[in-house]
Every structure is written in structure tokens, then in C-alpha cells.
Short mmCIF file of C-alpha atoms in Angstrom, two decimals:
data_model
loop_
_atom_site.label_atom_id
_atom_site.label_comp_id
_atom_site.label_asym_id
_atom_site.label_seq_id
_atom_site.Cartn_x
_atom_site.Cartn_y
_atom_site.Cartn_z
CA MET A 1 102.04 79.07 126.56
CA TRP A 2 100.69 75.70 125.47
CA ALA A 3 97.61 76.05 127.62
CA PHE A 4 97.03 79.47 126.10
CA ILE A 5 97.35 78.20 122.54
CA HIS A 6 94.95 75.42 123.33
CA LYS A 7 92.44 77.78 124.84
CA LEU A 8 92.76 80.13 121.89
CA GLY A 9 92.17 77.17 119.63
CA SER A 10 88.83 76.38 121.24
CA PRO A 11 86.06 77.91 119.12
CA LYS A 12 83.83 78.34 122.16
CA TRP A 13 86.45 80.25 124.11
CA PHE A 14 87.33 82.36 121.06
CA TYR A 15 83.65 83.16 120.45
CA GLY A 16 83.37 84.55 123.97
CA ILE A 17 86.62 86.51 124.17
CA SER A 18 86.26 88.01 120.69
CA ALA A 19 82.82 89.36 121.63
CA LYS A 20 84.46 91.33 124.42
CA LEU A 21 87.38 92.59 122.32
CA GLN A 22 85.44 93.46 119.19
CA PRO A 23 83.74 96.72 120.32
CA TRP A 24 87.07 98.23 121.32
CA PHE A 25 88.58 97.63 117.90
CA TRP A 26 85.49 98.96 116.11
CA ALA A 27 85.56 102.09 118.26
CA ALA A 28 89.29 102.58 117.67
CA ALA A 29 88.85 102.06 113.92
CA ALA A 30 85.96 104.54 113.69
CA LEU A 31 87.75 107.20 115.70
CA LEU A 32 91.12 106.83 113.98
CA LEU A 33 89.63 106.74 110.47
CA LEU A 34 87.46 109.79 111.18
CA VAL A 35 90.29 111.85 112.66
CA GLY A 36 92.79 110.66 110.05
CA SER A 37 90.44 111.42 107.14
CA LEU A 38 89.59 114.91 108.37
CA TRP A 39 93.22 115.68 109.08
CA GLY A 40 94.48 114.24 105.82
CA LEU A 41 91.80 115.74 103.60
CA VAL A 42 91.23 119.13 105.20
CA PHE A 43 94.06 120.14 107.52
CA ALA A 44 97.25 118.68 106.05
CA PRO A 45 98.97 121.17 103.74
CA ALA A 46 99.07 120.49 100.00
CA ASP A 47 102.31 119.03 98.66
CA TYR A 48 104.56 121.64 97.04
CA GLN A 49 105.07 119.45 93.95
CA GLN A 50 101.95 117.29 93.73
CA GLY A 51 99.39 119.72 95.07
CA ASN A 52 96.27 118.14 96.50
CA SER A 53 96.60 114.84 94.60
CA PHE A 54 99.07 113.79 97.31
CA ARG A 55 96.07 113.33 99.66
CA ILE A 56 95.57 109.96 97.95
CA ILE A 57 98.50 108.78 100.08
CA TYR A 58 96.18 108.58 103.10
CA VAL A 59 94.21 105.71 101.56
CA HIS A 60 96.88 104.28 99.26
CA VAL A 61 99.62 103.55 101.81
CA PRO A 62 97.38 102.12 104.58
CA ALA A 63 95.60 99.88 102.05
CA ALA A 64 98.91 98.66 100.61
CA PHE A 65 100.26 97.95 104.12
CA LEU A 66 97.13 96.05 105.04
CA ALA A 67 97.06 94.09 101.76
CA GLN A 68 100.52 92.71 102.58
CA SER A 69 99.97 92.27 106.33
CA ILE A 70 96.76 90.33 105.75
CA PHE A 71 98.56 87.94 103.42
CA ILE A 72 101.28 87.36 106.04
CA SER A 73 98.59 86.81 108.71
CA MET A 74 96.88 84.35 106.40
CA ALA A 75 100.13 82.43 105.84
CA VAL A 76 100.90 82.34 109.58
CA SER A 77 97.35 81.15 110.33
CA GLY A 78 97.78 78.50 107.65
CA LEU A 79 101.01 77.33 109.29
CA VAL A 80 99.37 77.23 112.74
CA PHE A 81 96.50 75.23 111.29
CA MET A 82 98.78 72.78 109.48
CA VAL A 83 101.14 72.21 112.43
CA TRP A 84 98.79 72.25 115.44
CA LYS A 85 95.46 71.50 113.71
CA ILE A 86 93.90 74.56 115.32
CA LYS A 87 90.62 75.11 113.50
CA VAL A 88 90.09 78.69 114.62
CA ALA A 89 93.32 79.61 112.81
CA ASP A 90 91.89 78.18 109.59
CA MET A 91 88.59 80.01 110.12
CA ALA A 92 90.44 83.29 110.62
CA ALA A 93 92.51 82.66 107.50
CA ALA A 94 89.34 82.00 105.51
CA VAL A 95 87.61 85.23 106.53
CA MET A 96 90.73 87.38 106.03
CA ALA A 97 91.14 86.63 102.33
CA PRO A 98 88.29 88.80 100.93
CA LEU A 99 89.39 91.86 102.92
CA GLY A 100 92.95 91.29 101.74
CA ALA A 101 91.76 91.18 98.14
CA ALA A 102 89.68 94.33 98.69
CA MET A 103 92.68 96.17 100.15
CA THR A 104 94.85 95.08 97.21
CA ILE A 105 92.21 96.47 94.85
CA VAL A 106 92.15 99.74 96.82
CA ALA A 107 95.95 99.99 96.67
CA LEU A 108 96.04 99.26 92.92
CA PHE A 109 93.12 101.55 92.09
CA SER A 110 94.25 104.50 94.22
CA GLY A 111 97.76 104.06 92.85
CA ALA A 112 96.54 104.06 89.26
CA VAL A 113 94.41 107.15 89.86
CA TRP A 114 97.32 108.86 91.59
CA GLY A 115 99.65 107.95 88.74
CA VAL A 116 97.70 109.94 86.16
CA PRO A 117 98.50 113.44 87.48
CA THR A 118 101.86 112.41 88.99
CA TRP A 119 103.54 110.08 86.47
CA GLY A 120 101.32 110.80 83.47
CA THR A 121 100.27 107.15 83.27
CA TRP A 122 97.88 104.98 85.25
CA TRP A 123 99.79 101.77 84.69
CA MET A 124 103.25 100.52 83.77
CA TRP A 125 104.76 97.08 84.21
CA ASP A 126 106.87 98.41 87.02
CA ALA A 127 108.08 95.79 89.54
CA ARG A 128 106.07 97.21 92.46
CA LEU A 129 102.87 97.47 90.46
CA THR A 130 103.29 94.04 88.92
CA SER A 131 104.05 92.31 92.23
CA MET A 132 100.94 93.94 93.75
CA LEU A 133 98.88 92.63 90.85
CA ILE A 134 100.31 89.17 91.54
CA LEU A 135 99.23 89.60 95.17
CA LEU A 136 95.67 90.21 93.98
CA PHE A 137 95.78 87.02 91.90
CA LEU A 138 97.16 85.12 94.91
CA TYR A 139 94.24 86.32 97.02
CA LEU A 140 91.77 85.35 94.32
CA GLY A 141 93.53 81.99 94.01
CA VAL A 142 93.25 81.32 97.75
CA ILE A 143 89.54 82.25 97.71
CA ALA A 144 88.84 80.11 94.63
CA LEU A 145 90.81 77.16 96.01
CA ARG A 146 88.68 77.13 99.16
CA GLY A 147 85.56 76.90 97.06
CA ALA A 148 86.95 74.19 94.80
CA PHE A 149 86.89 71.27 97.23
CA SER A 150 83.87 69.40 98.53
CA SER A 151 85.80 68.37 101.64
CA ARG A 152 86.41 71.27 104.02
CA ASP A 153 89.62 69.76 105.36
CA SER A 154 91.16 69.41 101.89
CA ALA A 155 90.11 72.97 101.05
CA SER A 156 91.67 74.29 104.25
CA ARG A 157 94.91 72.46 103.67
CA ALA A 158 95.17 73.54 100.03
CA ALA A 159 94.45 77.17 100.91
CA SER A 160 97.01 77.06 103.74
CA VAL A 161 99.69 75.69 101.43
CA LEU A 162 98.98 78.32 98.75
CA ALA A 163 99.12 81.09 101.38
CA MET A 164 102.43 79.77 102.77
CA VAL A 165 103.97 79.47 99.30
CA GLY A 166 102.52 82.78 98.08
CA VAL A 167 103.95 84.71 101.01
CA ILE A 168 107.27 84.67 99.13
CA ASN A 169 105.74 87.48 97.05
CA ILE A 170 105.66 89.81 100.09
CA PRO A 171 109.43 90.44 100.36
CA ILE A 172 109.44 90.82 96.57
CA ILE A 173 106.81 93.59 96.87
CA LYS A 174 108.74 95.21 99.70
CA TYR A 175 112.13 95.28 98.00
CA SER A 176 110.89 95.70 94.43
CA VAL A 177 111.30 99.46 94.66
CA ASP A 178 114.95 99.05 95.61
CA TRP A 179 115.84 96.16 93.29
CA TRP A 180 114.19 97.40 90.12
CA TYR A 181 113.73 101.13 90.43
CA THR A 182 111.68 102.12 87.40
CA LEU A 183 108.52 104.03 88.29
CA HIS A 184 107.29 103.61 91.85
CA GLN A 185 109.18 105.64 94.44
CA PRO A 186 110.89 103.86 97.35
CA ALA A 187 109.15 103.68 100.71
CA SER A 188 108.24 107.11 102.03
CA PHE A 189 107.02 105.68 105.29
CA THR A 190 108.78 103.10 107.43
CA LEU A 191 108.52 102.09 111.06
CA THR A 192 112.25 102.01 111.58
CA SER A 193 113.54 105.37 110.37
CA ARG A 194 112.61 108.97 110.88
CA PRO A 195 109.94 110.26 108.49
CA THR A 196 111.07 112.24 105.48
CA MET A 197 107.72 114.01 105.34
CA PRO A 198 106.86 117.02 107.49
CA THR A 199 105.04 116.08 110.70
CA GLU A 200 101.71 117.65 109.69
CA MET A 201 101.62 115.35 106.64
CA TRP A 202 103.07 112.31 108.37
CA LEU A 203 100.94 112.18 111.52
CA PRO A 204 97.59 111.79 109.73
CA LEU A 205 99.17 108.96 107.73
CA VAL A 206 100.17 107.16 110.94
CA ILE A 207 96.61 107.62 112.24
CA MET A 208 95.12 106.25 109.02
CA VAL A 209 97.45 103.23 109.08
CA LEU A 210 96.46 102.47 112.70
CA GLY A 211 92.79 102.94 111.75
CA PHE A 212 93.07 100.46 108.89
CA TYR A 213 94.75 97.91 111.16
CA SER A 214 92.05 98.32 113.83
CA PHE A 215 89.42 97.86 111.13
CA PHE A 216 91.12 94.65 109.99
CA ILE A 217 91.25 93.25 113.53
CA ALA A 218 87.63 94.19 114.30
CA LEU A 219 86.32 92.74 111.04
CA THR A 220 88.36 89.56 111.41
CA LEU A 221 87.05 89.01 114.96
CA MET A 222 83.48 89.59 113.78
CA ARG A 223 83.71 87.35 110.74
CA THR A 224 85.63 84.59 112.55
CA ARG A 225 82.70 84.47 115.00
CA SER A 226 80.33 84.06 112.06
CA GLU A 227 82.55 81.35 110.63
CA ILE A 228 82.43 79.54 114.00
CA LEU A 229 78.61 79.70 113.87
CA ARG A 230 78.69 78.35 110.34
CA ARG A 231 80.97 75.42 111.08
CA GLU A 232 79.76 74.55 114.57
CA ALA A 233 76.03 75.17 114.03
CA SER A 234 75.15 71.66 115.14
CA LYS A 235 77.26 71.80 118.32
CA ARG A 236 75.46 71.92 121.61
CA TRP A 237 77.15 75.07 122.94
CA VAL A 238 76.21 77.07 119.83
CA GLN A 239 72.57 76.00 120.08
CA ASP A 240 72.45 76.81 123.78
CA LEU A 241 74.08 80.15 123.21
CA VAL A 242 71.88 81.23 120.33
CA ASN A 243 68.57 79.82 121.54
CA GLY A 244 68.99 79.85 125.29
CA GLN A 245 70.01 83.46 125.48
CA THR A 246 67.84 84.95 122.77
CA VAL A 247 67.66 88.30 124.56
CA HIS A 248 71.43 88.55 124.67
CA VAL A 249 71.78 87.71 120.97
CA GLN A 250 69.20 90.27 119.92
CA ALA A 251 70.84 92.94 122.02
CA GLU A 252 74.07 92.14 120.24
CA GLU A 253 72.50 92.33 116.81
CA THR A 254 70.93 95.72 117.28
CA ARG A 255 74.15 97.26 118.50
CA MET B 1 93.16 124.34 107.28
CA ALA B 2 94.46 123.93 103.74
CA PHE B 3 91.35 125.36 102.04
CA THR B 4 89.54 128.68 102.35
CA SER B 5 86.10 127.51 101.20
CA PHE B 6 84.08 124.33 100.81
CA THR B 7 84.03 124.73 97.01
CA GLU B 8 87.78 124.95 97.02
CA PHE B 9 87.92 121.82 99.18
CA LEU B 10 85.73 119.93 96.71
CA ALA B 11 87.83 121.12 93.76
CA MET B 12 91.06 119.81 95.38
CA GLY B 13 93.10 122.30 93.34
CA GLY B 14 91.97 120.69 90.09
CA HIS B 15 92.73 117.17 91.31
CA ALA B 16 89.14 116.44 92.37
CA PRO B 17 88.56 113.45 90.04
CA TYR B 18 91.70 111.69 91.29
CA VAL B 19 91.38 112.42 95.00
CA TRP B 20 87.65 111.75 95.25
CA SER B 21 87.61 108.58 93.17
CA ALA B 22 90.48 107.07 95.20
CA TRP B 23 88.85 108.00 98.52
CA GLY B 24 85.40 107.03 97.23
CA VAL B 25 86.41 103.52 96.18
CA THR B 26 88.17 103.03 99.53
CA ALA B 27 85.14 104.19 101.55
CA LEU B 28 82.78 102.13 99.40
CA LEU B 29 84.78 98.92 99.88
CA LEU B 30 85.18 99.44 103.64
CA VAL B 31 81.45 100.13 104.09
CA ALA B 32 80.52 97.18 101.86
CA THR B 33 82.72 94.81 103.92
CA VAL B 34 81.06 95.87 107.19
CA TRP B 35 77.60 95.62 105.64
CA HIS B 36 78.37 92.14 104.29
CA ALA B 37 79.72 90.98 107.67
CA ARG B 38 76.55 92.19 109.43
CA VAL B 39 74.22 90.47 106.94
CA GLU B 40 76.27 87.27 107.21
CA GLN B 41 76.11 87.30 111.02
CA ARG B 42 72.36 87.97 111.11
CA GLN B 43 71.62 85.22 108.58
CA LEU B 44 73.68 82.64 110.47
CA LEU B 45 72.08 83.48 113.83
CA ASN B 46 68.58 83.43 112.32
CA GLY B 47 69.30 80.12 110.58
CA ILE B 48 70.36 78.46 113.83
CA LYS B 49 67.29 79.84 115.64
CA ARG B 50 64.94 78.72 112.86
CA ARG B 51 66.37 75.21 112.89
CA ALA B 52 65.98 75.00 116.68
CA ARG B 53 62.35 76.18 116.45
CA ARG B 54 61.60 73.58 113.83
CA ALA B 55 63.25 70.86 115.92
CA ASN B 56 61.23 71.98 118.94
CA SER B 57 57.91 71.95 117.12
CA LEU B 58 58.65 68.50 115.69
CA ARG B 59 59.38 67.25 119.17
CA GLY B 60 56.16 68.88 120.40
CA ASN B 61 54.08 67.16 117.72
CA ALA B 62 55.54 63.77 118.47
CA GLN B 63 54.62 63.90 122.14
#
């Protein structure tokens, strides 16, 4: 276990292994998102109450899941970085934040647009909506904090602390629909209980959720590799890798 | 299939503005993230190569 953590913490080892894993996650993401989109948009039946506006669920729910999962991943990476000083964990946390913010924006926007035909309003200071807005500000705060220090180590530590403190918002988002039930409906999709939706509506949603997660993993692997290049540009192994094997690098770029 | 024609599919039963703007923003942000990640990777690799070339030519001149 310890040997594994140490290996995982080595940027050089991570750079190599992530190159091998990355294509699989990109392929899975592309396939799942394509199948899920076609199924959700074209083949799933319209909802008997909401009509076709319910098809927004196939982007809204996966984005909202991912927005929260990315924040948890960022907090865990921050903890790993703070406790074991593993730099790759901090690099991963740094590259996750913009995607997390983007997914929060997608969840808020698709929710607002969905609210117009369904609730008759695009916004209300409902607990779920408000806690998601706070999540967006937390993401923006983490991103801004990283840019606010001239020392990389101070920036990493500050961002880790904010992520670990801010993660308290995640259970608030999750239970907000049960604690203060005002506008947003409770979870229609959970991993632990049987779906309340008919299978032909529910399956494409599962596929979309898996597609979004694959996309997150693939993008994080790719961008963590870039972050390694950025931070270790002067290291010998990076120079050897990039310059010594130019053919290999070009082949990778054109893929 | 939930629709009988392509026009009907685009109309989304009158909910076209809502469905297509939500899906459009999602697709746009996903594509933009991938595009950004590719540009970032290419720039970093090119930067490292350029620096190595410059270092090599400096070394060549000195000898």
C-alpha cells in the first residue's frame, strides 16, 4: 500500500501510467455520451407531465453529480497533499477546479432553463439552488486563491484548506431537498434504491452519468500530465522524454 | 423513437428553446474544455522543445 502510494506520487511514474489509461477513458466517454445522448434525446419517451422538457434531465443530473464529486475529489486530493506531501495530488486538484466550475454552471443553467416551463420561474432562493450557487463561488474561490500567491507551495496549501473546509457544503446540497423542501424535488436518481422512473427513461440517464464521469477522469489525467510538464519542465526526465523521443511525442499529439 | 419526423424532433413539442439551450451550453462547455486541454498540452510540449533547441544551439556556438 505504501509503496503504491509512493509510486503514484512520483510525477514520472504518473506521467507514464496516465498515458496508457487515458485513451480508454476518452473512448468510454465518447461512446457513453453518444449513446446516452441519442437515447435520451430521440428514443426515450416524453414525460407524461413535462413533455419533452424532461430531456434536460440527461445533462442536468450528470452535471450536478459531477460538480459535487469533483469538489469531493479536490478536497481528498488536498488532504493527501497536506498529509503526505504528494505533489501529484495537488496537481490533480489544481486541474480539476475549472471543470468542476464548468459543471456547476451547466447544472445551474440547465436547471434554470428547465424551471421556466416546469416551475414557471428560472430562479428562486430555494435551498438546493442556493447551495449549488455557493458551490460555484467555492470553485471560483479555489481557482482565485491559487492565482493569488507568488509562492506555489503557499497557493497549494491555501487551495487545499479551502477545498477541505468547503466540502462541508456537499452534504448540505445533498440533504437540502429533504431539510428545506420548497421548490426543487428530492432526488429522483440514487445509487442505493430502485429507480422511480421507467427503465427506458432511467437507463439513458445512467449511461450519461457514466459518460460524464469517464470524461472527468480522462480530462483530469490529460491535464494532470500537462501540469506535470509545467511544474517539472526543468527536470531531466521531462527533457529526455520530450526531446529524446520526439517521434513518440508527435505521434501522441496528432492522435 | 419518440418522434415521427426530424422537424418534430427539433420542435421538442414546443420546448425547443429550453431543451436545446440546456444541451447546447453543456456540449459547448465540454468541447471547450477538451479544446483548451489540447492547446495547453501542445503549448507546453512545444515550449520545452524550443528551450532545449535554444540550449543546444548555445552550446554549439560556444564550442
